[in-house]
Amino acid sequence: MTQPVWLSERVQWIGAFDPGMRSFDIILKTPNGTTYNAYAVRGSEGVAVIDTVKAECAEQFFAHLEAVARYDEIKVIILNHLEPDHTGALPELMRRAPQAKLYISQSAQLMLKALLNRKDLDFTAVITGDTVSLGDRTLRFLHTPYLHWPDTQCTYLEEEFILFSGDVFGCHFCDKRLYNDKVGDFRFAFEYYYTHIMRPFREHVINALALIEPLTINIIAPTHGPILRDQPTRYIERYRELSAQRLQNEINAEEKTLIVFYISAYGSTTQMAEMIREGAEQVPGVRVSLYDMEGGDTDLFVDLVEDADGILVGSPTINGDAVKPAWDLLSSFAKINVRGKLAGAFGSYGWSGEAVRMLEDRLRGLKMRLPLEGVRIKLIPSLEELEQCRQYGLEAAEHLMGVNAPRVLEMADLLAARKQTTEELSVVTI
Amino acid sequence: MSKYNITFADIGTTVNVSRGTRIVEVAEKVGASIPFGCKENDCGDCMIEVLIGAENLSKPSPLEIELLKEKLAKPSNRLACQAMVLGDVTVKPA
């Protein structure tokens, strides 16, 4: 059995090693496993336990905890993040230390109730600036939601300048030497973790950094991977860099960017895309880019989309569906935040033309805003239909710039338009 | 049935709707930039700010009040998936 690791006279790592883990939360590869880091802080008036571990690793956690404290000394249990890999051992810890008070983020309350399914739950919800005293040690809370769940927070040990950061600054890397100046090369794991876990919450990372950067920090103690005691502020600086825009911004503040992605079997959807661009470019301040998905790579496109203000996606309908490159592009948006960006779809079709409406539904599902119904054109666009595309591009760009004419609509018309489309589709499909 | 106007200030769009229409039903159709998640008073994604006519929305349920509190909402905030239009109102994303 491994031993607890002493960060200081009063602070111990009491977590667990999971070297055999090979994929995490389905989406992450973990080639050398991970750690679940939990900590104990001893004050003159009791002990705080900060986070726990995955249920399967509870035995290691309790052995480490018992080596540094008795259960009846535990006054406080702080949960920086409620995901089961950090709360798996919580029910058993609560059973063994029933007197301990739970401290969770203001935004974690409903989640905690759903996690523990207990009616008699007693806890304190905290926010930035709130503290809990252990006598000669004080723990201060930082409200850092959405890093990477709504419930996440950080906890700062004031007297020792240690930041218990939850998943922030963490990574999946299992090395029993545990300190960043002792373990193997984990740079890739740190970057990979940011890209897959934190990147979709870029705005929240920036808000959290504003709370963290003013602190004096000797040690960052995250819930996964190495404890960062050697030059901890370098990792904060790296988060600052990673949360900045990926691409050098060549757009001035008054301009907005619209990207038109398209793919075409016989050139009709290409013609539509080109006319949409022509229309959009009529609106001052809109920078339009046109990309053929057939010639691109979604990993590169996703960097463009992250910084774009609006995107339009054009796909023909083949076998009643949008084509795979269009779906691949849309599925890559889960890596970034596209919420609230303007979006739309268009495309040519042979007989049933489902692609556009299916893409629109998916774009709405991604929480993008679709102010206009996309253009669907049967086979080769006529001159009138190309004019319709130009008008669509123009209106999309006006919505993007916020210069569209105010509209007054009837709900009944909106409902009828949708119904008509559905009927039209079902008739043709049969 | 009585008809009222709901205006989405962020996109300059007004929709004439029947009394009792939930904001979510309209917002998605006109492409207002109010994001929706669960649409059942759980995630809080669809929080809006009511600019004019807060009294013309249905009163929040105890569950909506609980969630708004947890999300540190302002008094002018509501959830678009819960609030029903009972008079003229102007909203924007929170």
mmCIF file of N, CA and C in Angstrom, chain A residues 209-330:
data_model
loop_
_atom_site.group_PDB
_atom_site.id
_atom_site.type_symbol
_atom_site.label_atom_id
_atom_site.label_comp_id
_atom_site.label_asym_id
_atom_site.label_seq_id
_atom_site.Cartn_x
_atom_site.Cartn_y
_atom_site.Cartn_z
ATOM 1 N N LEU A 209 -9.637 32.665 -14.159
ATOM 2 C CA LEU A 209 -8.259 33.175 -14.081
ATOM 3 C C LEU A 209 -8.233 34.553 -13.413
ATOM 4 N N ALA A 210 -9.273 35.343 -13.650
ATOM 5 C CA ALA A 210 -9.324 36.669 -13.020
ATOM 6 C C ALA A 210 -9.380 36.553 -11.493
ATOM 7 N N LEU A 211 -9.955 35.461 -10.978
ATOM 8 C CA LEU A 211 -9.987 35.236 -9.529
ATOM 9 C C LEU A 211 -8.678 34.631 -9.024
ATOM 10 N N ILE A 212 -8.055 33.794 -9.858
ATOM 11 C CA ILE A 212 -6.882 33.022 -9.426
ATOM 12 C C ILE A 212 -5.591 33.838 -9.543
ATOM 13 N N GLU A 213 -5.462 34.607 -10.611
ATOM 14 C CA GLU A 213 -4.191 35.295 -10.888
ATOM 15 C C GLU A 213 -3.745 36.255 -9.771
ATOM 16 N N PRO A 214 -4.653 36.956 -9.092
ATOM 17 C CA PRO A 214 -4.176 37.852 -8.020
ATOM 18 C C PRO A 214 -3.663 37.123 -6.776
ATOM 19 N N LEU A 215 -3.905 35.829 -6.645
ATOM 20 C CA LEU A 215 -3.509 35.102 -5.434
ATOM 21 C C LEU A 215 -2.003 34.842 -5.426
ATOM 22 N N THR A 216 -1.426 34.828 -4.236
ATOM 23 C CA THR A 216 -0.064 34.312 -4.080
ATOM 24 C C THR A 216 -0.185 32.800 -4.020
ATOM 25 N N ILE A 217 0.553 32.105 -4.863
ATOM 26 C CA ILE A 217 0.377 30.652 -4.913
ATOM 27 C C ILE A 217 1.724 29.940 -4.818
ATOM 28 N N ASN A 218 1.855 29.109 -3.788
ATOM 29 C CA ASN A 218 3.059 28.284 -3.655
ATOM 30 C C ASN A 218 2.868 26.913 -4.282
ATOM 31 N N ILE A 219 1.651 26.389 -4.171
ATOM 32 C CA ILE A 219 1.377 25.053 -4.704
ATOM 33 C C ILE A 219 -0.025 25.056 -5.330
ATOM 34 N N ILE A 220 -0.143 24.462 -6.517
ATOM 35 C CA ILE A 220 -1.473 24.174 -7.068
ATOM 36 C C ILE A 220 -1.704 22.672 -6.888
ATOM 37 N N ALA A 221 -2.787 22.347 -6.210
ATOM 38 C CA ALA A 221 -3.100 20.942 -5.918
ATOM 39 C C ALA A 221 -4.393 20.560 -6.648
ATOM 40 N N PRO A 222 -4.272 20.069 -7.878
ATOM 41 C CA PRO A 222 -5.468 19.698 -8.646
ATOM 42 C C PRO A 222 -5.979 18.310 -8.276
ATOM 43 N N THR A 223 -7.111 17.918 -8.845
ATOM 44 C CA THR A 223 -7.705 16.613 -8.512
ATOM 45 C C THR A 223 -7.230 15.472 -9.415
ATOM 46 N N HIS A 224 -6.500 15.798 -10.480
ATOM 47 C CA HIS A 224 -5.895 14.742 -11.312
ATOM 48 C C HIS A 224 -4.454 15.120 -11.641
ATOM 49 N N GLY A 225 -3.580 14.110 -11.664
ATOM 50 C CA GLY A 225 -2.232 14.313 -12.166
ATOM 51 C C GLY A 225 -1.310 14.990 -11.178
ATOM 52 N N PRO A 226 -0.148 15.470 -11.677
ATOM 53 C CA PRO A 226 0.887 15.989 -10.786
ATOM 54 C C PRO A 226 0.442 17.191 -9.955
ATOM 55 N N ILE A 227 0.985 17.266 -8.740
ATOM 56 C CA ILE A 227 0.822 18.441 -7.881
ATOM 57 C C ILE A 227 1.874 19.458 -8.336
ATOM 58 N N LEU A 228 1.432 20.685 -8.578
ATOM 59 C CA LEU A 228 2.291 21.675 -9.231
ATOM 60 C C LEU A 228 2.931 22.575 -8.173
ATOM 61 N N ARG A 229 4.116 22.174 -7.714
ATOM 62 C CA ARG A 229 4.790 22.975 -6.674
ATOM 63 C C ARG A 229 5.977 23.736 -7.246
ATOM 64 N N ASP A 230 6.528 23.244 -8.361
ATOM 65 C CA ASP A 230 7.646 23.932 -8.990
ATOM 66 C C ASP A 230 7.091 24.927 -10.012
ATOM 67 N N GLN A 231 7.318 26.205 -9.793
ATOM 68 C CA GLN A 231 6.827 27.276 -10.664
ATOM 69 C C GLN A 231 5.329 27.134 -11.003
ATOM 70 N N PRO A 232 4.490 27.077 -9.973
ATOM 71 C CA PRO A 232 3.060 26.857 -10.239
ATOM 72 C C PRO A 232 2.433 27.928 -11.135
ATOM 73 N N THR A 233 2.949 29.157 -11.050
ATOM 74 C CA THR A 233 2.304 30.215 -11.844
ATOM 75 C C THR A 233 2.493 30.001 -13.344
ATOM 76 N N ARG A 234 3.488 29.198 -13.721
ATOM 77 C CA ARG A 234 3.650 28.897 -15.159
ATOM 78 C C ARG A 234 2.420 28.213 -15.719
ATOM 79 N N TYR A 235 1.770 27.395 -14.897
ATOM 80 C CA TYR A 235 0.584 26.667 -15.383
ATOM 81 C C TYR A 235 -0.611 27.608 -15.505
ATOM 82 N N ILE A 236 -0.634 28.596 -14.630
ATOM 83 C CA ILE A 236 -1.705 29.605 -14.730
ATOM 84 C C ILE A 236 -1.489 30.429 -16.004
ATOM 85 N N GLU A 237 -0.221 30.785 -16.237
ATOM 86 C CA GLU A 237 0.090 31.538 -17.463
ATOM 87 C C GLU A 237 -0.256 30.721 -18.706
ATOM 88 N N ARG A 238 0.002 29.418 -18.629
ATOM 89 C CA ARG A 238 -0.314 28.562 -19.793
ATOM 90 C C ARG A 238 -1.826 28.531 -20.040
ATOM 91 N N TYR A 239 -2.623 28.488 -18.979
ATOM 92 C CA TYR A 239 -4.081 28.542 -19.149
ATOM 93 C C TYR A 239 -4.487 29.861 -19.796
ATOM 94 N N ARG A 240 -3.814 30.928 -19.388
ATOM 95 C CA ARG A 240 -4.108 32.242 -19.976
ATOM 96 C C ARG A 240 -3.836 32.202 -21.491
ATOM 97 N N GLU A 241 -2.721 31.582 -21.860
ATOM 98 C CA GLU A 241 -2.380 31.482 -23.298
ATOM 99 C C GLU A 241 -3.377 30.599 -24.034
ATOM 100 N N LEU A 242 -3.693 29.459 -23.426
ATOM 101 C CA LEU A 242 -4.583 28.511 -24.110
ATOM 102 C C LEU A 242 -6.001 29.065 -24.257
ATOM 103 N N SER A 243 -6.406 29.937 -23.327
ATOM 104 C CA SER A 243 -7.760 30.466 -23.401
ATOM 105 C C SER A 243 -7.854 31.685 -24.318
ATOM 106 N N ALA A 244 -6.690 32.149 -24.793
ATOM 107 C CA ALA A 244 -6.709 33.242 -25.772
ATOM 108 C C ALA A 244 -7.120 32.667 -27.135
ATOM 109 N N GLN A 245 -7.404 33.532 -28.076
ATOM 110 C CA GLN A 245 -7.812 33.050 -29.404
ATOM 111 C C GLN A 245 -6.694 32.244 -30.038
ATOM 112 N N ARG A 246 -7.094 31.152 -30.696
ATOM 113 C CA ARG A 246 -6.109 30.263 -31.302
ATOM 114 C C ARG A 246 -5.383 30.910 -32.478
ATOM 115 N N LEU A 247 -6.126 31.687 -33.243
ATOM 116 C CA LEU A 247 -5.555 32.254 -34.459
ATOM 117 C C LEU A 247 -5.321 33.741 -34.250
ATOM 118 N N GLN A 248 -4.260 34.224 -34.835
ATOM 119 C CA GLN A 248 -3.971 35.657 -34.774
ATOM 120 C C GLN A 248 -5.157 36.412 -35.361
ATOM 121 N N ASN A 249 -5.672 37.344 -34.598
ATOM 122 C CA ASN A 249 -6.884 38.021 -35.062
ATOM 123 C C ASN A 249 -6.536 39.161 -36.009
ATOM 124 N N GLU A 250 -7.015 39.022 -37.240
ATOM 125 C CA GLU A 250 -6.754 40.072 -38.220
ATOM 126 C C GLU A 250 -8.003 40.882 -38.500
ATOM 127 N N ILE A 251 -9.028 40.622 -37.701
ATOM 128 C CA ILE A 251 -10.304 41.301 -37.907
ATOM 129 C C ILE A 251 -10.366 42.472 -36.929
ATOM 130 N N ASN A 252 -10.770 43.628 -37.382
ATOM 131 C CA ASN A 252 -10.868 44.723 -36.417
ATOM 132 C C ASN A 252 -12.187 44.646 -35.655
ATOM 133 N N ALA A 253 -12.278 45.426 -34.592
ATOM 134 C CA ALA A 253 -13.371 45.271 -33.630
ATOM 135 C C ALA A 253 -14.748 45.510 -34.247
ATOM 136 N N GLU A 254 -14.803 46.319 -35.298
ATOM 137 C CA GLU A 254 -16.121 46.615 -35.893
ATOM 138 C C GLU A 254 -16.558 45.531 -36.869
ATOM 139 N N GLU A 255 -15.632 44.660 -37.251
ATOM 140 C CA GLU A 255 -15.968 43.650 -38.257
ATOM 141 C C GLU A 255 -16.441 42.351 -37.612
ATOM 142 N N LYS A 256 -17.234 41.596 -38.366
ATOM 143 C CA LYS A 256 -17.622 40.257 -37.916
ATOM 144 C C LYS A 256 -17.325 39.266 -39.028
ATOM 145 N N THR A 257 -17.104 38.004 -38.603
ATOM 146 C CA THR A 257 -16.703 37.002 -39.587
ATOM 147 C C THR A 257 -17.814 35.984 -39.807
ATOM 148 N N LEU A 258 -18.022 35.668 -41.052
ATOM 149 C CA LEU A 258 -19.010 34.661 -41.431
ATOM 150 C C LEU A 258 -18.280 33.614 -42.281
ATOM 151 N N ILE A 259 -18.375 32.353 -41.869
ATOM 152 C CA ILE A 259 -17.734 31.291 -42.657
ATOM 153 C C ILE A 259 -18.814 30.470 -43.340
ATOM 154 N N VAL A 260 -18.661 30.308 -44.633
ATOM 155 C CA VAL A 260 -19.596 29.486 -45.398
ATOM 156 C C VAL A 260 -18.886 28.175 -45.746
ATOM 157 N N PHE A 261 -19.317 27.100 -45.103
ATOM 158 C CA PHE A 261 -18.791 25.766 -45.425
ATOM 159 C C PHE A 261 -19.751 25.116 -46.407
ATOM 160 N N TYR A 262 -19.223 24.406 -47.382
ATOM 161 C CA TYR A 262 -20.131 23.718 -48.309
ATOM 162 C C TYR A 262 -19.448 22.478 -48.854
ATOM 163 N N ILE A 263 -20.251 21.620 -49.427
ATOM 164 C CA ILE A 263 -19.735 20.458 -50.168
ATOM 165 C C ILE A 263 -20.764 20.174 -51.248
ATOM 166 N N SER A 264 -20.303 19.730 -52.381
ATOM 167 C CA SER A 264 -21.217 19.655 -53.514
ATOM 168 C C SER A 264 -20.893 18.445 -54.378
ATOM 169 N N ALA A 265 -21.922 17.750 -54.852
ATOM 170 C CA ALA A 265 -21.694 16.582 -55.711
ATOM 171 C C ALA A 265 -21.569 17.000 -57.178
ATOM 172 N N TYR A 266 -22.476 17.872 -57.631
ATOM 173 C CA TYR A 266 -22.471 18.277 -59.044
ATOM 174 C C TYR A 266 -22.324 19.783 -59.236
ATOM 175 N N GLY A 267 -21.971 20.498 -58.179
ATOM 176 C CA GLY A 267 -21.699 21.927 -58.336
ATOM 177 C C GLY A 267 -22.861 22.834 -57.978
ATOM 178 N N SER A 268 -24.061 22.284 -57.755
ATOM 179 C CA SER A 268 -25.200 23.162 -57.447
ATOM 180 C C SER A 268 -25.036 23.825 -56.082
ATOM 181 N N THR A 269 -24.665 23.035 -55.074
ATOM 182 C CA THR A 269 -24.491 23.610 -53.728
ATOM 183 C C THR A 269 -23.308 24.582 -53.729
ATOM 184 N N THR A 270 -22.290 24.315 -54.586
ATOM 185 C CA THR A 270 -21.179 25.269 -54.727
ATOM 186 C C THR A 270 -21.684 26.606 -55.257
ATOM 187 N N GLN A 271 -22.514 26.541 -56.299
ATOM 188 C CA GLN A 271 -23.065 27.798 -56.855
ATOM 189 C C GLN A 271 -23.858 28.559 -55.798
ATOM 190 N N MET A 272 -24.621 27.804 -55.000
ATOM 191 C CA MET A 272 -25.404 28.443 -53.933
ATOM 192 C C MET A 272 -24.470 29.156 -52.957
ATOM 193 N N ALA A 273 -23.390 28.441 -52.545
ATOM 194 C CA ALA A 273 -22.448 29.004 -51.566
ATOM 195 C C ALA A 273 -21.838 30.289 -52.099
ATOM 196 N N GLU A 274 -21.481 30.278 -53.378
ATOM 197 C CA GLU A 274 -20.837 31.464 -53.948
ATOM 198 C C GLU A 274 -21.792 32.650 -53.992
ATOM 199 N N MET A 275 -23.067 32.379 -54.304
ATOM 200 C CA MET A 275 -24.053 33.471 -54.329
ATOM 201 C C MET A 275 -24.344 33.983 -52.911
ATOM 202 N N ILE A 276 -24.352 33.064 -51.943
ATOM 203 C CA ILE A 276 -24.571 33.468 -50.543
ATOM 204 C C ILE A 276 -23.434 34.392 -50.102
ATOM 205 N N ARG A 277 -22.218 34.032 -50.496
ATOM 206 C CA ARG A 277 -21.077 34.899 -50.162
ATOM 207 C C ARG A 277 -21.257 36.282 -50.789
ATOM 208 N N GLU A 278 -21.670 36.280 -52.059
ATOM 209 C CA GLU A 278 -21.838 37.560 -52.749
ATOM 210 C C GLU A 278 -22.842 38.443 -51.999
ATOM 211 N N GLY A 279 -23.942 37.816 -51.574
ATOM 212 C CA GLY A 279 -24.966 38.569 -50.831
ATOM 213 C C GLY A 279 -24.439 39.081 -49.508
ATOM 214 N N ALA A 280 -23.738 38.217 -48.777
ATOM 215 C CA ALA A 280 -23.245 38.585 -47.445
ATOM 216 C C ALA A 280 -22.239 39.720 -47.537
ATOM 217 N N GLU A 281 -21.441 39.698 -48.602
ATOM 218 C CA GLU A 281 -20.399 40.724 -48.737
ATOM 219 C C GLU A 281 -20.963 42.108 -49.044
ATOM 220 N N GLN A 282 -22.239 42.172 -49.395
ATOM 221 C CA GLN A 282 -22.865 43.486 -49.624
ATOM 222 C C GLN A 282 -23.048 44.263 -48.316
ATOM 223 N N VAL A 283 -23.000 43.529 -47.197
ATOM 224 C CA VAL A 283 -23.233 44.198 -45.907
ATOM 225 C C VAL A 283 -21.894 44.679 -45.353
ATOM 226 N N PRO A 284 -21.761 45.982 -45.103
ATOM 227 C CA PRO A 284 -20.470 46.500 -44.618
ATOM 228 C C PRO A 284 -20.080 45.868 -43.276
ATOM 229 N N GLY A 285 -18.795 45.542 -43.143
ATOM 230 C CA GLY A 285 -18.285 45.039 -41.869
ATOM 231 C C GLY A 285 -18.278 43.525 -41.747
ATOM 232 N N VAL A 286 -18.794 42.827 -42.758
ATOM 233 C CA VAL A 286 -18.796 41.357 -42.690
ATOM 234 C C VAL A 286 -17.637 40.803 -43.515
ATOM 235 N N ARG A 287 -16.805 39.985 -42.881
ATOM 236 C CA ARG A 287 -15.717 39.319 -43.608
ATOM 237 C C ARG A 287 -16.160 37.887 -43.856
ATOM 238 N N VAL A 288 -16.340 37.533 -45.113
ATOM 239 C CA VAL A 288 -16.861 36.204 -45.456
ATOM 240 C C VAL A 288 -15.724 35.306 -45.946
ATOM 241 N N SER A 289 -15.706 34.071 -45.474
ATOM 242 C CA SER A 289 -14.754 33.076 -45.987
ATOM 243 C C SER A 289 -15.541 31.890 -46.505
ATOM 244 N N LEU A 290 -15.049 31.301 -47.572
ATOM 245 C CA LEU A 290 -15.728 30.158 -48.193
ATOM 246 C C LEU A 290 -14.803 28.947 -48.106
ATOM 247 N N TYR A 291 -15.315 27.850 -47.564
ATOM 248 C CA TYR A 291 -14.493 26.637 -47.464
ATOM 249 C C TYR A 291 -15.250 25.430 -47.991
ATOM 250 N N ASP A 292 -14.602 24.696 -48.900
ATOM 251 C CA ASP A 292 -15.165 23.442 -49.395
ATOM 252 C C ASP A 292 -14.754 22.334 -48.424
ATOM 253 N N MET A 293 -15.737 21.727 -47.790
ATOM 254 C CA MET A 293 -15.432 20.706 -46.766
ATOM 255 C C MET A 293 -14.708 19.501 -47.366
ATOM 256 N N GLU A 294 -14.870 19.320 -48.677
ATOM 257 C CA GLU A 294 -14.210 18.179 -49.314
ATOM 258 C C GLU A 294 -12.690 18.336 -49.271
ATOM 259 N N GLY A 295 -12.223 19.577 -49.259
ATOM 260 C CA GLY A 295 -10.779 19.809 -49.297
ATOM 261 C C GLY A 295 -10.190 20.155 -47.952
ATOM 262 N N GLY A 296 -10.926 19.957 -46.884
ATOM 263 C CA GLY A 296 -10.438 20.435 -45.579
ATOM 264 C C GLY A 296 -10.387 19.378 -44.517
ATOM 265 N N ASP A 297 -9.983 19.820 -43.347
ATOM 266 C CA ASP A 297 -9.777 18.927 -42.225
ATOM 267 C C ASP A 297 -10.552 19.545 -41.055
ATOM 268 N N THR A 298 -11.457 18.779 -40.453
ATOM 269 C CA THR A 298 -12.317 19.374 -39.415
ATOM 270 C C THR A 298 -11.511 19.912 -38.238
ATOM 271 N N ASP A 299 -10.343 19.306 -37.934
ATOM 272 C CA ASP A 299 -9.549 19.809 -36.815
ATOM 273 C C ASP A 299 -9.098 21.254 -37.052
ATOM 274 N N LEU A 300 -8.825 21.590 -38.324
ATOM 275 C CA LEU A 300 -8.417 22.965 -38.637
ATOM 276 C C LEU A 300 -9.646 23.864 -38.707
ATOM 277 N N PHE A 301 -10.727 23.331 -39.271
ATOM 278 C CA PHE A 301 -11.959 24.119 -39.363
ATOM 279 C C PHE A 301 -12.449 24.542 -37.975
ATOM 280 N N VAL A 302 -12.282 23.658 -36.998
ATOM 281 C CA VAL A 302 -12.855 23.929 -35.679
ATOM 282 C C VAL A 302 -12.179 25.152 -35.035
ATOM 283 N N ASP A 303 -10.868 25.356 -35.320
ATOM 284 C CA ASP A 303 -10.185 26.564 -34.827
ATOM 285 C C ASP A 303 -10.800 27.818 -35.447
ATOM 286 N N LEU A 304 -11.149 27.724 -36.737
ATOM 287 C CA LEU A 304 -11.781 28.865 -37.418
ATOM 288 C C LEU A 304 -13.152 29.156 -36.823
ATOM 289 N N VAL A 305 -13.916 28.093 -36.592
ATOM 290 C CA VAL A 305 -15.285 28.257 -36.104
ATOM 291 C C VAL A 305 -15.272 28.859 -34.700
ATOM 292 N N GLU A 306 -14.296 28.464 -33.888
ATOM 293 C CA GLU A 306 -14.226 28.981 -32.515
ATOM 294 C C GLU A 306 -14.167 30.517 -32.506
ATOM 295 N N ASP A 307 -13.480 31.087 -33.482
ATOM 296 C CA ASP A 307 -13.333 32.543 -33.527
ATOM 297 C C ASP A 307 -14.362 33.226 -34.418
ATOM 298 N N ALA A 308 -15.148 32.457 -35.172
ATOM 299 C CA ALA A 308 -16.093 33.065 -36.118
ATOM 300 C C ALA A 308 -17.332 33.566 -35.399
ATOM 301 N N ASP A 309 -17.988 34.561 -35.987
ATOM 302 C CA ASP A 309 -19.239 35.064 -35.421
ATOM 303 C C ASP A 309 -20.446 34.319 -35.976
ATOM 304 N N GLY A 310 -20.311 33.821 -37.199
ATOM 305 C CA GLY A 310 -21.427 33.084 -37.786
ATOM 306 C C GLY A 310 -20.930 32.017 -38.741
ATOM 307 N N ILE A 311 -21.704 30.945 -38.884
ATOM 308 C CA ILE A 311 -21.335 29.929 -39.879
ATOM 309 C C ILE A 311 -22.584 29.466 -40.625
ATOM 310 N N LEU A 312 -22.393 29.205 -41.909
ATOM 311 C CA LEU A 312 -23.460 28.615 -42.719
ATOM 312 C C LEU A 312 -22.904 27.318 -43.283
ATOM 313 N N VAL A 313 -23.738 26.287 -43.334
ATOM 314 C CA VAL A 313 -23.277 24.976 -43.785
ATOM 315 C C VAL A 313 -24.138 24.525 -44.958
ATOM 316 N N GLY A 314 -23.497 24.225 -46.073
ATOM 317 C CA GLY A 314 -24.226 23.771 -47.258
ATOM 318 C C GLY A 314 -23.930 22.321 -47.560
ATOM 319 N N SER A 315 -24.990 21.541 -47.704
ATOM 320 C CA SER A 315 -24.809 20.122 -48.045
ATOM 321 C C SER A 315 -25.914 19.682 -48.980
ATOM 322 N N PRO A 316 -25.577 18.890 -49.986
ATOM 323 C CA PRO A 316 -26.647 18.261 -50.770
ATOM 324 C C PRO A 316 -27.309 17.166 -49.936
ATOM 325 N N THR A 317 -28.454 16.683 -50.404
ATOM 326 C CA THR A 317 -29.102 15.553 -49.749
ATOM 327 C C THR A 317 -28.766 14.286 -50.535
ATOM 328 N N ILE A 318 -28.160 13.334 -49.853
ATOM 329 C CA ILE A 318 -27.874 12.044 -50.510
ATOM 330 C C ILE A 318 -28.457 10.940 -49.634
ATOM 331 N N ASN A 319 -29.292 10.117 -50.227
ATOM 332 C CA ASN A 319 -30.008 9.062 -49.484
ATOM 333 C C ASN A 319 -30.732 9.634 -48.262
ATOM 334 N N GLY A 320 -31.379 10.778 -48.471
ATOM 335 C CA GLY A 320 -32.227 11.343 -47.419
ATOM 336 C C GLY A 320 -31.484 11.960 -46.262
ATOM 337 N N ASP A 321 -30.194 12.266 -46.445
ATOM 338 C CA ASP A 321 -29.414 12.774 -45.315
ATOM 339 C C ASP A 321 -28.398 13.794 -45.825
ATOM 340 N N ALA A 322 -27.914 14.629 -44.915
ATOM 341 C CA ALA A 322 -26.743 15.453 -45.221
ATOM 342 C C ALA A 322 -25.545 14.512 -45.325
ATOM 343 N N VAL A 323 -24.489 14.972 -45.976
ATOM 344 C CA VAL A 323 -23.354 14.063 -46.203
ATOM 345 C C VAL A 323 -22.401 14.050 -45.000
ATOM 346 N N LYS A 324 -21.603 12.994 -44.918
ATOM 347 C CA LYS A 324 -20.776 12.762 -43.735
ATOM 348 C C LYS A 324 -19.835 13.927 -43.393
ATOM 349 N N PRO A 325 -19.143 14.542 -44.372
ATOM 350 C CA PRO A 325 -18.262 15.659 -43.986
ATOM 351 C C PRO A 325 -19.007 16.781 -43.247
ATOM 352 N N ALA A 326 -20.281 17.008 -43.597
ATOM 353 C CA ALA A 326 -21.063 18.038 -42.894
ATOM 354 C C ALA A 326 -21.324 17.605 -41.456
ATOM 355 N N TRP A 327 -21.695 16.344 -41.271
ATOM 356 C CA TRP A 327 -21.927 15.848 -39.899
ATOM 357 C C TRP A 327 -20.631 15.833 -39.103
ATOM 358 N N ASP A 328 -19.515 15.471 -39.772
ATOM 359 C CA ASP A 328 -18.222 15.469 -39.063
ATOM 360 C C ASP A 328 -17.888 16.871 -38.565
ATOM 361 N N LEU A 329 -18.146 17.858 -39.420
ATOM 362 C CA LEU A 329 -17.879 19.240 -39.014
ATOM 363 C C LEU A 329 -18.723 19.604 -37.789
ATOM 364 N N LEU A 330 -20.017 19.298 -37.863
ATOM 365 C CA LEU A 330 -20.907 19.670 -36.754
ATOM 366 C C LEU A 330 -20.556 18.914 -35.470
#
